Amino acid sequence: MMGNESSQLSGLEIEEKAIEVTDFWCHYQATINDSCRYFSLKGDGSVSVFKGEAAVGPLWSISTPLEKFSNNLLKYRHPCIVRYISAWQQRSTLHLATEYVQPLSHILPSLTPLQICIGLNNILRALVFIHEQAGMSHNNVSVSAIYVTGDGQWKLGGLQYLCPFSELTAAYLRHARIHRYDKAVDPNEDSYEITTKVDQYAFAVLVDDVFKECKDDEVPHLKEFKKYCRDCLQHQNPAKRPNLSEVLQHNFFNHEFISIYKFLNFLPLKSEEERCQFFANILDNLKCYDEETVAKQLGGLLLSRLTMLDQTARKDVIPFILKPKNDRITHGEVPGFFSLSVFKEHIKPRLMQLFGVRDSQIRMLLLRHFSKFVHVFSHEELSQHILPELLLGIKDTDDSLVSATLICLSELVPILGADTVIGGKRSKFFTDGRPNSKPKSLLPGASPLTENNVYLAKSLRDLPCSEEIYESDDRNELISFDKTLTLNERPSPVGGESLDDEIISTELHTKQKADSEDDWSDWDNRQLTTKPDSPIFEENNKIGQLVNIETVDDKIPSNSDANSKIVSESRTTLLQKAAMQAKKNIVDISELDIKNQKFDYSKKGSDEFDFFADMAPVIEKPAVVNIAQNSENVSSKLNFVPDENIDENEGWGESWND
């Protein structure tokens, strides 16, 4: 379960369950959504977060252990030291974000002796840097202070006890002893006047711990190195303990595999001639080692920016690294170096990172070999990570880059579909212009034997056939020979075959049908109904006669004059039979075993049921109502009828005329 955390890192999600709990902090795994600025082998923004509280002790009066660890990571940067990302305070808890790492104790049992050897080389280089460049003493070299990144690289941590040599006293070591690894503490440490050789003793103990379950012959010079650690690094007199830089010169850290690892790490310091010779032979030298160890320890270095920009590596190394191994290799094909499972686990995450690099040379190299490894990505990885980067490439001003990108996009169309790759709405602008006048089975040269020899060879053996099929020296080549067989022709269902097929079949197999008429009781009922004067009938009849004549010619030798009369009579007989067969009229359909019902459409009576009777519209004539008008009883204020009998002077005032 994930939980949001208020922090200086936007989009940070920290897991609730800690993977490691120590006296000073808890180690959590987390994810940053906006992870473009942070290195993550998985490509999902994975980081590590350490949460620490205040601690009690004389060494932590000014700052907490996690705060010292964080400050030292920020100050001392080295490829073999855990990389610092950010730190912030939330209430009383300090948070430290680093690159994605795991405690060495969690994965040590699964490591090979060769991987342990490379890991010790990294830790030794980090200690040499701290001693000689920073002038500091680590004071806590042990398994608990070592972490492993996602690509298998060992990184030095546990810098909370880091102290300058000038301030390193017996009292300081005594105060720190309560939390230090007991086995890594020299029993006589308090009595020594020289305190600068504490890390040598602890490193010898570390070598003994990590190789506890390994045999001495599993790594070159391992037995010698263990003896060297006991006799020199754990010498009772600290003054006789060698500097750690001298330990790097031991044969244990200079065998072939370690030498390859070192060369790739320090590639910028090598000359052009050294690089050419190295990359020309590197793959041959690595074939004798376990491929998973090679991929885990050297995969990132083989696909680093410096390696991919080297001309010799681009020609002799990269084409083999970017192609998964295939059991079936065609002639002239470049074989892959890593198997498919190893490629997916260790090389694919690195490729997803490289597609985010804005370097035209690296992108062109990936595009050139894109078809070799595109199938190792999942559908989601292609659509969510690879496709957006390719779409960005087609907008570049470099025409060569755009051209190569378009070719790679065409590789994605069969996988993701054109809608996903090009987007937008599509329309059909092109049609199939091939002629479609005849069925494929009637086209010349479309014999089933030429399409699927193996299938039809089996079918022809299993089913009755008029020809025998013989295999030649080539297993896929079939040769047919005519051999006349008497076969009973099956009656075709009504309407089951075309007219052309009926006539041709009738002419070709007239003789066979005549021999098999007794086997079919209803054969006489099946006749052709085409009119004799029809153009189609005449044309098809000619075709049938021609085919029939050609068949007879093939069966009767033409070089014999004595047989010419027989040939003529055979042709005449066959033509007469075909004509008689075509003139037969079909019998009445009522005699066939078909249940039909005759209906007289001339009858129209009460027996006929009208299914649409209730759907006829009913239009009734409106009734007219006569209303008698009585003008005498109707009064209206609008009726004005003058009274003729009224005196015209009535109603006026008496004094009107005065």
XYZ file of C-alpha atoms in Angstrom:
658
model
C 0.000 0.000 0.000
C 1.298 3.432 -0.922
C 0.884 6.741 0.876
C 1.484 10.333 -0.106
C 4.128 12.198 1.819
C 4.459 15.964 2.054
C 8.027 16.636 0.941
C 10.271 18.709 -1.257
C 10.009 16.032 -3.945
C 6.802 16.424 -5.908
C 4.968 13.214 -6.681
C 6.812 11.147 -4.070
C 5.005 8.025 -2.895
C 6.579 6.077 -0.036
C 5.733 2.496 0.799
C 4.343 2.001 4.263
C 6.394 -1.102 5.065
C 10.101 -0.590 5.737
C 12.574 -3.004 4.146
C 15.211 -2.398 6.833
C 15.129 -1.112 10.404
C 18.344 -0.119 12.206
C 19.190 1.664 15.444
C 19.147 5.042 13.698
C 16.669 4.934 10.802
C 14.136 2.992 8.775
C 14.752 2.259 5.115
C 11.753 2.523 2.733
C 11.303 2.093 -0.990
C 9.520 4.904 -2.807
C 8.584 6.140 -6.268
C 8.822 9.586 -7.813
C 6.294 10.197 -10.561
C 8.386 12.972 -12.096
C 11.530 10.874 -12.245
C 13.198 12.322 -15.329
C 15.901 13.935 -13.190
C 16.680 10.819 -11.183
C 18.430 7.640 -12.170
C 16.281 4.577 -11.896
C 17.191 1.336 -13.584
C 13.577 0.228 -13.650
C 12.501 3.385 -15.428
C 9.651 3.882 -12.950
C 11.281 6.502 -10.699
C 12.186 4.114 -7.890
C 14.208 5.688 -5.075
C 15.081 4.900 -1.465
C 13.962 6.993 1.494
C 15.526 6.868 4.967
C 13.535 8.166 7.934
C 15.394 8.904 11.150
C 14.586 10.276 14.591
C 16.855 11.939 17.118
C 19.323 9.604 18.854
C 20.902 9.693 22.302
C 24.687 9.607 22.612
C 27.758 11.815 22.861
C 28.294 11.696 19.098
C 24.778 12.930 18.311
C 24.541 15.982 20.505
C 24.762 18.360 17.552
C 23.219 16.345 14.747
C 21.398 13.041 14.436
C 23.021 9.972 12.805
C 20.831 10.293 9.704
C 21.657 13.977 9.443
C 25.387 13.198 9.478
C 24.861 10.449 6.940
C 22.932 12.845 4.701
C 25.494 15.649 4.974
C 28.388 13.327 4.150
C 26.576 11.878 1.126
C 25.963 15.389 -0.123
C 29.570 16.434 0.415
C 31.491 13.379 -0.806
C 30.389 12.271 -4.251
C 31.833 9.171 -5.910
C 30.493 6.550 -8.363
C 30.908 3.884 -5.665
C 29.146 5.854 -2.893
C 25.351 5.942 -2.530
C 24.059 8.887 -4.541
C 22.295 11.665 -2.702
C 19.035 13.073 -4.092
C 17.346 15.206 -1.440
C 16.738 15.635 2.289
C 14.014 17.436 4.242
C 12.608 17.738 7.732
C 9.010 16.846 8.484
C 8.070 17.581 12.070
C 10.649 15.690 14.136
C 11.517 13.175 11.406
C 14.332 13.695 8.938
C 13.878 12.262 5.438
C 16.768 11.352 3.144
C 16.122 10.352 -0.483
C 18.827 8.472 -2.385
C 19.078 6.423 -5.543
C 17.290 3.086 -5.469
C 19.364 0.723 -3.312
C 18.873 -2.458 -1.317
C 20.826 -3.659 1.722
C 23.609 -6.076 0.773
C 22.490 -8.498 3.466
C 19.206 -9.067 1.572
C 20.744 -10.231 -1.696
C 24.170 -11.553 -0.686
C 23.072 -15.243 -0.718
C 22.004 -14.937 -4.377
C 25.280 -13.458 -5.643
C 27.989 -15.408 -7.438
C 31.636 -15.268 -6.301
C 32.487 -13.222 -9.386
C 29.807 -10.652 -8.534
C 31.116 -10.449 -4.974
C 34.608 -9.879 -6.323
C 33.416 -6.927 -8.422
C 31.444 -5.573 -5.465
C 34.481 -5.629 -3.192
C 36.417 -3.783 -5.869
C 33.810 -0.992 -5.795
C 33.902 -0.711 -1.999
C 37.688 -0.644 -2.014
C 37.704 2.164 -4.574
C 35.261 4.168 -2.461
C 37.420 3.709 0.652
C 40.550 4.773 -1.246
C 38.710 7.932 -2.325
C 37.641 8.698 1.252
C 41.102 8.064 2.658
C 43.296 9.718 0.052
C 41.074 12.372 -1.493
C 38.880 13.400 1.435
C 41.324 12.609 4.262
C 38.568 10.885 6.234
C 38.161 7.560 8.026
C 34.961 5.569 7.528
C 35.055 3.692 10.862
C 32.079 1.462 9.973
C 33.130 -0.866 7.135
C 30.789 -3.883 7.293
C 27.999 -5.629 5.405
C 25.420 -3.316 7.024
C 27.136 -0.255 5.492
C 26.972 -1.570 1.910
C 24.023 -1.224 -0.471
C 23.336 -2.641 -3.924
C 21.741 -0.659 -6.751
C 19.198 -1.947 -9.220
C 21.882 -2.915 -11.738
C 23.898 -4.886 -9.165
C 26.563 -2.304 -8.320
C 27.805 -2.192 -4.729
C 27.716 1.244 -3.121
C 29.261 2.371 0.151
C 26.971 3.866 2.785
C 26.933 4.146 6.572
C 28.814 7.451 6.597
C 27.427 8.559 9.964
C 30.764 7.698 11.659
C 32.886 9.481 9.067
C 35.622 11.439 10.789
C 38.788 13.300 9.646
C 42.032 11.529 10.456
C 43.105 14.549 12.446
C 40.138 14.145 14.811
C 40.157 10.370 14.972
C 41.083 9.485 18.557
C 40.703 6.458 20.777
C 37.940 8.272 22.667
C 35.976 8.829 19.464
C 36.284 5.173 18.519
C 35.213 4.169 22.004
C 32.061 6.309 21.801
C 31.198 4.873 18.387
C 31.888 1.277 19.362
C 28.435 0.719 20.849
C 26.841 0.796 17.373
C 29.741 -0.526 15.279
C 30.044 -4.105 14.035
C 31.682 -5.982 16.930
C 33.543 -8.427 14.719
C 35.062 -5.565 12.710
C 36.512 -3.873 15.790
C 40.121 -4.708 16.606
C 40.226 -6.112 20.180
C 43.399 -4.081 20.853
C 42.060 -0.903 19.316
C 42.233 1.131 22.538
C 45.913 0.357 23.064
C 47.086 1.457 19.634
C 48.684 4.817 19.213
C 47.974 4.768 15.475
C 44.251 4.956 14.774
C 44.345 5.604 11.031
C 44.327 1.913 10.063
C 40.918 1.018 11.483
C 39.303 0.552 8.056
C 41.996 -1.929 6.929
C 41.119 -4.306 9.732
C 37.382 -3.966 9.065
C 37.826 -4.573 5.312
C 39.627 -7.868 6.001
C 36.683 -8.957 8.163
C 34.297 -7.947 5.359
C 36.166 -10.153 2.864
C 35.890 -13.121 5.190
C 32.137 -12.554 5.717
C 31.108 -12.237 2.078
C 33.144 -15.265 0.941
C 32.079 -17.474 3.831
C 29.970 -19.786 1.629
C 32.298 -19.772 -1.396
C 35.042 -22.184 -2.350
C 38.546 -20.903 -2.850
C 38.766 -22.087 -6.450
C 35.586 -20.343 -7.645
C 37.390 -17.019 -8.185
C 40.985 -16.638 -9.387
C 43.451 -15.859 -6.578
C 40.744 -15.970 -3.879
C 42.727 -18.214 -1.551
C 45.786 -15.984 -1.846
C 43.734 -12.878 -1.177
C 42.171 -14.294 1.993
C 45.611 -15.094 3.340
C 46.793 -11.611 2.391
C 43.929 -10.050 4.358
C 44.665 -12.094 7.474
C 48.407 -11.554 7.411
C 48.607 -7.944 6.263
C 45.318 -6.092 6.752
C 44.782 -7.601 10.214
C 48.360 -7.318 11.323
C 48.649 -6.749 15.073
C 50.901 -3.788 14.408
C 48.757 -1.137 12.667
C 51.853 0.508 11.235
C 52.524 -2.574 9.085
C 49.059 -2.608 7.574
C 49.232 -1.477 3.920
C 47.266 1.398 2.500
C 44.066 0.408 0.753
C 45.357 1.712 -2.575
C 48.008 -1.031 -2.427
C 45.317 -3.647 -1.928
C 43.903 -2.712 -5.336
C 47.130 -3.934 -6.921
C 46.614 -7.510 -5.714
C 46.049 -10.170 -8.383
C 42.595 -10.824 -6.960
C 41.459 -7.442 -8.329
C 43.331 -7.760 -11.616
C 42.147 -10.967 -13.260
C 40.511 -10.823 -16.687
C 36.913 -10.112 -15.697
C 37.893 -7.382 -13.238
C 40.236 -5.915 -15.839
C 37.375 -5.645 -18.329
C 35.213 -4.029 -15.676
C 37.917 -1.501 -14.815
C 38.611 -0.687 -18.450
C 34.950 0.132 -19.095
C 34.828 2.297 -15.982
C 37.906 4.285 -16.985
C 37.207 4.368 -20.702
C 37.783 8.156 -21.082
C 41.347 7.719 -19.827
C 42.247 5.149 -22.473
C 43.885 5.941 -25.785
C 42.276 5.338 -29.164
C 44.552 2.392 -29.867
C 43.781 0.789 -26.506
C 40.052 1.170 -27.041
C 40.200 -0.368 -30.524
C 42.098 -3.396 -29.300
C 39.869 -3.768 -26.241
C 36.520 -3.685 -28.071
C 37.759 -5.948 -30.852
C 38.317 -8.808 -28.379
C 35.901 -8.100 -25.525
C 33.074 -10.413 -26.631
C 35.395 -13.356 -27.127
C 36.816 -12.799 -23.654
C 33.374 -12.604 -22.040
C 32.013 -15.813 -23.577
C 33.744 -17.937 -20.948
C 31.829 -16.261 -18.084
C 28.258 -16.675 -16.914
C 26.069 -14.532 -19.161
C 23.813 -13.372 -16.322
C 26.852 -12.167 -14.363
C 28.139 -10.395 -17.457
C 24.761 -8.767 -18.133
C 24.239 -7.675 -14.547
C 27.735 -6.345 -13.914
C 28.722 -5.102 -17.366
C 25.407 -4.504 -19.148
C 25.196 -0.874 -18.082
C 28.842 -0.238 -18.978
C 28.540 -1.898 -22.383
C 25.590 0.383 -23.171
C 27.028 3.510 -21.583
C 27.223 6.730 -23.548
C 30.993 6.540 -23.965
C 30.837 2.972 -25.235
C 28.045 3.662 -27.706
C 29.913 6.654 -29.137
C 33.096 4.678 -29.739
C 33.462 3.731 -33.409
C 34.994 0.318 -32.753
C 32.323 -0.556 -30.197
C 29.561 0.507 -32.594
C 30.905 -1.948 -35.152
C 32.155 -4.918 -33.091
C 30.132 -4.854 -29.850
C 26.812 -2.977 -29.995
C 25.187 -5.027 -32.827
C 25.695 -8.215 -30.796
C 24.566 -6.701 -27.487
C 21.339 -5.232 -28.908
C 20.184 -8.534 -30.418
C 18.779 -11.307 -28.196
C 20.216 -14.738 -28.867
C 18.159 -16.862 -31.235
C 18.494 -20.624 -31.567
C 17.785 -20.459 -35.292
C 20.240 -18.224 -37.105
C 19.890 -17.719 -40.828
C 22.870 -17.491 -43.121
C 24.672 -14.171 -42.735
C 22.647 -13.112 -39.670
C 24.429 -11.517 -36.721
C 24.094 -13.794 -33.654
C 23.028 -12.324 -30.341
C 25.170 -12.372 -27.222
C 22.568 -12.620 -24.420
C 19.691 -15.064 -24.229
C 16.161 -13.704 -24.393
C 15.455 -14.084 -20.657
C 18.718 -12.385 -19.642
C 18.147 -9.678 -22.241
C 14.696 -8.863 -20.876
C 15.880 -8.749 -17.277
C 19.093 -6.738 -17.604
C 19.365 -5.114 -21.049
C 15.779 -4.019 -21.681
C 15.624 -1.574 -18.714
C 18.781 0.078 -19.974
C 17.317 0.438 -23.476
C 14.251 2.172 -22.089
C 16.556 4.701 -20.436
C 18.543 5.227 -23.617
C 15.404 6.163 -25.557
C 15.110 9.152 -23.243
C 18.623 10.396 -24.064
C 18.592 13.441 -26.356
C 21.720 12.513 -28.277
C 21.340 12.073 -32.029
C 24.171 9.543 -32.323
C 22.758 7.313 -29.601
C 19.242 7.611 -31.006
C 20.412 6.741 -34.520
C 22.217 3.688 -33.170
C 19.060 2.518 -31.411
C 16.936 3.122 -34.497
C 19.348 1.203 -36.704
C 18.965 -1.930 -34.564
C 15.346 -1.328 -33.497
C 13.927 -4.299 -35.389
C 16.244 -6.675 -33.507
C 14.903 -5.941 -30.024
C 11.439 -4.418 -30.515
C 9.776 -7.768 -29.745
C 11.179 -7.897 -26.190
C 9.031 -4.956 -25.047
C 5.499 -5.398 -23.816
C 2.530 -3.681 -25.450
C 2.336 -1.179 -22.603
C 6.063 -0.386 -22.713
C 5.904 0.267 -26.431
C 2.834 2.486 -26.274
C 3.702 4.365 -23.078
C 7.492 4.778 -23.308
C 8.938 3.939 -26.721
C 6.244 5.373 -29.013
C 6.249 8.904 -27.473
C 10.017 9.090 -27.923
C 9.749 7.992 -31.549
C 7.008 10.518 -32.259
C 9.305 13.188 -30.874
C 11.997 12.096 -33.317
C 9.892 12.731 -36.433
C 9.724 16.423 -35.490
C 13.503 16.839 -35.460
C 15.291 18.952 -38.063
C 17.685 16.108 -38.930
C 16.308 14.404 -42.044
C 18.303 11.227 -41.441
C 16.890 10.930 -37.939
C 13.353 11.507 -39.201
C 13.770 8.907 -41.948
C 15.096 6.265 -39.537
C 12.322 7.079 -37.062
C 9.613 6.580 -39.675
C 11.037 3.164 -40.511
C 10.864 2.205 -36.833
C 7.293 3.471 -36.599
C 6.388 1.095 -39.412
C 7.704 -1.731 -37.216
C 5.190 -0.745 -34.536
C 2.137 -0.711 -36.828
C 1.670 -4.526 -36.857
C 2.168 -4.598 -33.075
C 0.210 -1.586 -31.813
C -2.030 -0.915 -34.796
C -2.092 2.082 -37.105
C -4.648 3.928 -34.963
C -2.232 3.950 -32.031
C 0.862 4.803 -34.058
C -0.429 7.590 -36.322
C -3.563 8.596 -34.402
C -6.506 10.530 -35.821
C -9.309 9.312 -38.059
C -8.573 7.136 -41.042
C -10.528 6.595 -44.254
C -10.335 4.033 -47.036
C -8.866 5.724 -50.096
C -7.696 2.618 -51.961
C -9.660 -0.348 -53.223
C -8.691 -3.806 -54.403
C -8.522 -3.610 -58.181
C -7.927 -7.274 -58.873
C -10.451 -8.870 -61.297
C -13.053 -11.075 -59.696
C -14.811 -12.522 -62.782
C -14.437 -16.228 -61.984
C -14.135 -18.268 -58.829
C -10.593 -19.132 -57.877
C -11.231 -22.809 -58.525
C -12.069 -22.152 -62.209
C -9.048 -19.992 -62.969
C -6.305 -21.694 -64.982
C -3.336 -22.683 -62.898
C -5.391 -22.546 -59.722
C -5.263 -26.258 -59.169
C -5.430 -27.205 -55.508
C -2.253 -29.188 -55.989
C -0.302 -25.987 -56.582
C -1.662 -24.280 -53.491
C -1.300 -26.871 -50.799
C 0.498 -29.970 -51.968
C 0.816 -31.604 -48.603
C -2.808 -31.219 -47.585
C -4.244 -32.343 -50.901
C -1.840 -35.238 -51.190
C -3.326 -36.578 -47.999
C -6.868 -35.825 -49.197
C -6.343 -37.581 -52.524
C -5.033 -40.696 -50.848
C -7.897 -40.842 -48.386
C -10.700 -40.181 -50.901
C -11.612 -41.984 -54.185
C -9.977 -40.246 -57.104
C -9.802 -40.649 -60.887
C -6.064 -40.034 -60.854
C -3.251 -41.592 -58.900
C -0.818 -39.268 -57.181
C 2.846 -40.213 -57.203
C 5.571 -38.515 -55.249
C 8.795 -37.625 -57.003
C 12.185 -37.233 -55.355
C 11.056 -33.890 -53.982
C 8.675 -34.557 -51.106
C 6.603 -31.465 -51.831
C 6.266 -32.171 -55.575
C 3.372 -34.306 -56.751
C 2.945 -35.809 -60.227
C -0.464 -36.935 -61.501
C -1.123 -39.652 -64.115
C -4.416 -40.325 -65.809
C -5.950 -43.652 -64.990
C -9.555 -44.372 -65.868
C -11.592 -45.527 -62.901
C -15.287 -46.257 -62.752
C -16.814 -44.009 -60.094
C -20.424 -43.545 -59.113
C -21.275 -39.914 -59.494
C -23.146 -38.436 -56.574
C -26.458 -36.616 -57.199
C -26.078 -32.923 -56.488
C -28.720 -31.124 -54.410
C -31.131 -28.863 -56.245
C -29.418 -25.553 -56.925
C -26.168 -26.837 -55.450
C -24.025 -26.447 -58.553
C -23.834 -23.955 -61.381
C -25.205 -24.631 -64.838
C -21.771 -24.649 -66.421
C -20.606 -27.342 -64.080
C -23.714 -29.422 -64.799
C -23.223 -29.460 -68.565
C -19.480 -30.028 -68.494
C -19.884 -32.803 -65.952
C -22.608 -34.390 -68.099
C -20.443 -34.422 -71.200
C -17.281 -35.573 -69.473
C -18.824 -38.461 -67.565
C -21.563 -39.679 -69.863
C -20.086 -43.118 -70.068
C -19.541 -43.382 -66.323
C -23.116 -42.295 -65.660
C -24.470 -44.834 -68.082
C -22.657 -47.575 -66.220
C -23.885 -46.397 -62.830
C -27.531 -45.641 -63.611
C -28.637 -48.855 -61.960
C -27.077 -47.762 -58.683
C -29.253 -44.622 -58.355
C -33.002 -45.044 -58.253
C -33.871 -41.370 -58.652
C -31.203 -40.509 -61.235
C -33.675 -40.273 -64.149
C -35.625 -37.562 -62.347
C -32.662 -35.195 -62.436
C -32.511 -33.460 -65.838
C -31.320 -30.206 -67.303
C -33.989 -27.625 -68.151
C -31.959 -25.184 -70.232
C -33.562 -24.352 -73.559
C -31.752 -25.874 -76.501
C -31.755 -22.586 -78.391
C -30.176 -20.732 -75.500
C -26.783 -19.224 -76.358
C -25.433 -20.366 -73.063
C -26.519 -23.931 -73.714
C -25.019 -23.950 -77.168
C -21.717 -22.554 -75.966
C -21.462 -24.883 -72.997
C -22.531 -27.838 -75.121
C -19.691 -27.089 -77.500
C -17.296 -26.886 -74.589
C -18.534 -30.202 -73.238
C -18.209 -31.860 -76.623
C -14.746 -30.427 -77.098
C -13.591 -31.639 -73.702
C -15.119 -35.023 -74.344
C -13.426 -35.332 -77.736
C -10.092 -34.296 -76.269
C -10.491 -36.912 -73.567
C -11.147 -39.612 -76.134
C -8.168 -38.471 -78.186
C -5.941 -38.781 -75.156
C -7.134 -42.289 -74.387
C -6.897 -43.679 -77.972
C -3.535 -43.616 -79.738
C -3.601 -41.451 -82.840
C -0.721 -43.121 -84.643
C -2.804 -46.182 -85.546
C -4.767 -46.036 -88.827
C -6.718 -49.111 -87.863
C -8.283 -47.303 -84.919
C -9.458 -44.227 -86.838
C -12.827 -45.800 -87.551
C -13.251 -46.739 -83.893
C -12.475 -43.165 -82.863
C -15.087 -41.788 -85.270
C -17.735 -44.223 -84.064
C -16.936 -43.408 -80.436
C -17.346 -39.703 -81.081
C -20.648 -40.235 -82.861
C -21.988 -42.464 -80.100
C -21.013 -40.013 -77.374
C -22.539 -37.051 -79.217
C -25.800 -38.919 -79.785
C -26.048 -39.886 -76.145
C -25.390 -36.296 -75.092
C -28.091 -35.003 -77.476
C -30.633 -37.529 -76.240
C -29.784 -36.697 -72.654
C -30.339 -32.977 -73.262
C -33.715 -33.471 -75.018
C -35.343 -35.294 -72.145
C -38.002 -33.248 -70.452
C -38.229 -32.998 -66.725
C -41.119 -34.859 -65.173
C -43.973 -33.148 -63.440
C -42.915 -31.729 -60.116
C -45.957 -33.298 -58.490
C -44.465 -36.736 -59.038
C -41.399 -35.883 -57.012
C -41.243 -36.474 -53.288
C -41.754 -32.791 -52.587
C -44.702 -31.619 -50.601
C -46.090 -28.548 -52.282
C -49.397 -26.779 -52.086
C -51.107 -25.304 -55.119
C -53.034 -22.128 -54.616
C -55.572 -20.722 -57.009
C -55.197 -16.978 -56.955
C -58.355 -16.506 -59.028
C -60.579 -17.512 -56.135
C -61.716 -14.679 -54.005
C -64.340 -15.509 -51.504
C -65.150 -15.810 -47.874
C -62.543 -18.532 -47.422
C -59.767 -16.062 -48.037
C -58.562 -14.452 -44.824
C -57.610 -10.831 -45.073
C -54.724 -10.220 -42.717
C -54.945 -6.456 -43.201
C -58.633 -6.041 -42.577
C -58.186 -4.413 -39.213
C -55.681 -1.977 -40.652
C -58.099 -0.326 -43.169
C -58.920 3.235 -42.174
C -62.555 3.942 -41.250
C -63.765 7.335 -42.475
C -67.316 8.174 -41.403
C -69.427 10.916 -42.976
C -70.151 13.646 -40.449
C -73.825 14.064 -39.476
C -75.525 17.350 -40.380
C -77.694 18.890 -37.635
C -80.426 21.397 -38.707
C -81.174 24.030 -36.129
C -84.455 25.938 -36.592
C -84.021 29.647 -36.189
C -86.816 31.497 -34.259
C -86.328 35.166 -34.851
C -89.206 36.164 -32.658
C -87.808 34.697 -29.496
C -84.289 35.831 -30.121
C -83.470 39.276 -28.915
C -80.308 41.114 -29.507
C -79.082 44.474 -28.638
C -77.636 44.732 -32.079
C -81.044 44.483 -33.841
C -82.313 47.969 -34.637
C -85.795 48.100 -36.311
C -87.454 51.536 -36.533
C -91.219 51.859 -35.722
C -93.005 53.476 -38.577
C -96.153 54.402 -36.534
C -94.366 56.628 -34.108
C -94.878 60.339 -34.463
C -91.768 62.040 -35.431
C -92.311 64.813 -32.946
C -92.887 62.503 -30.005
C -90.191 62.469 -27.418
C -88.870 65.892 -28.049
C -89.333 68.614 -25.594
C -92.400 70.853 -25.657
C -90.366 73.933 -26.059
C -88.311 72.603 -28.906
C -90.148 74.653 -31.540
C -90.178 77.783 -29.474
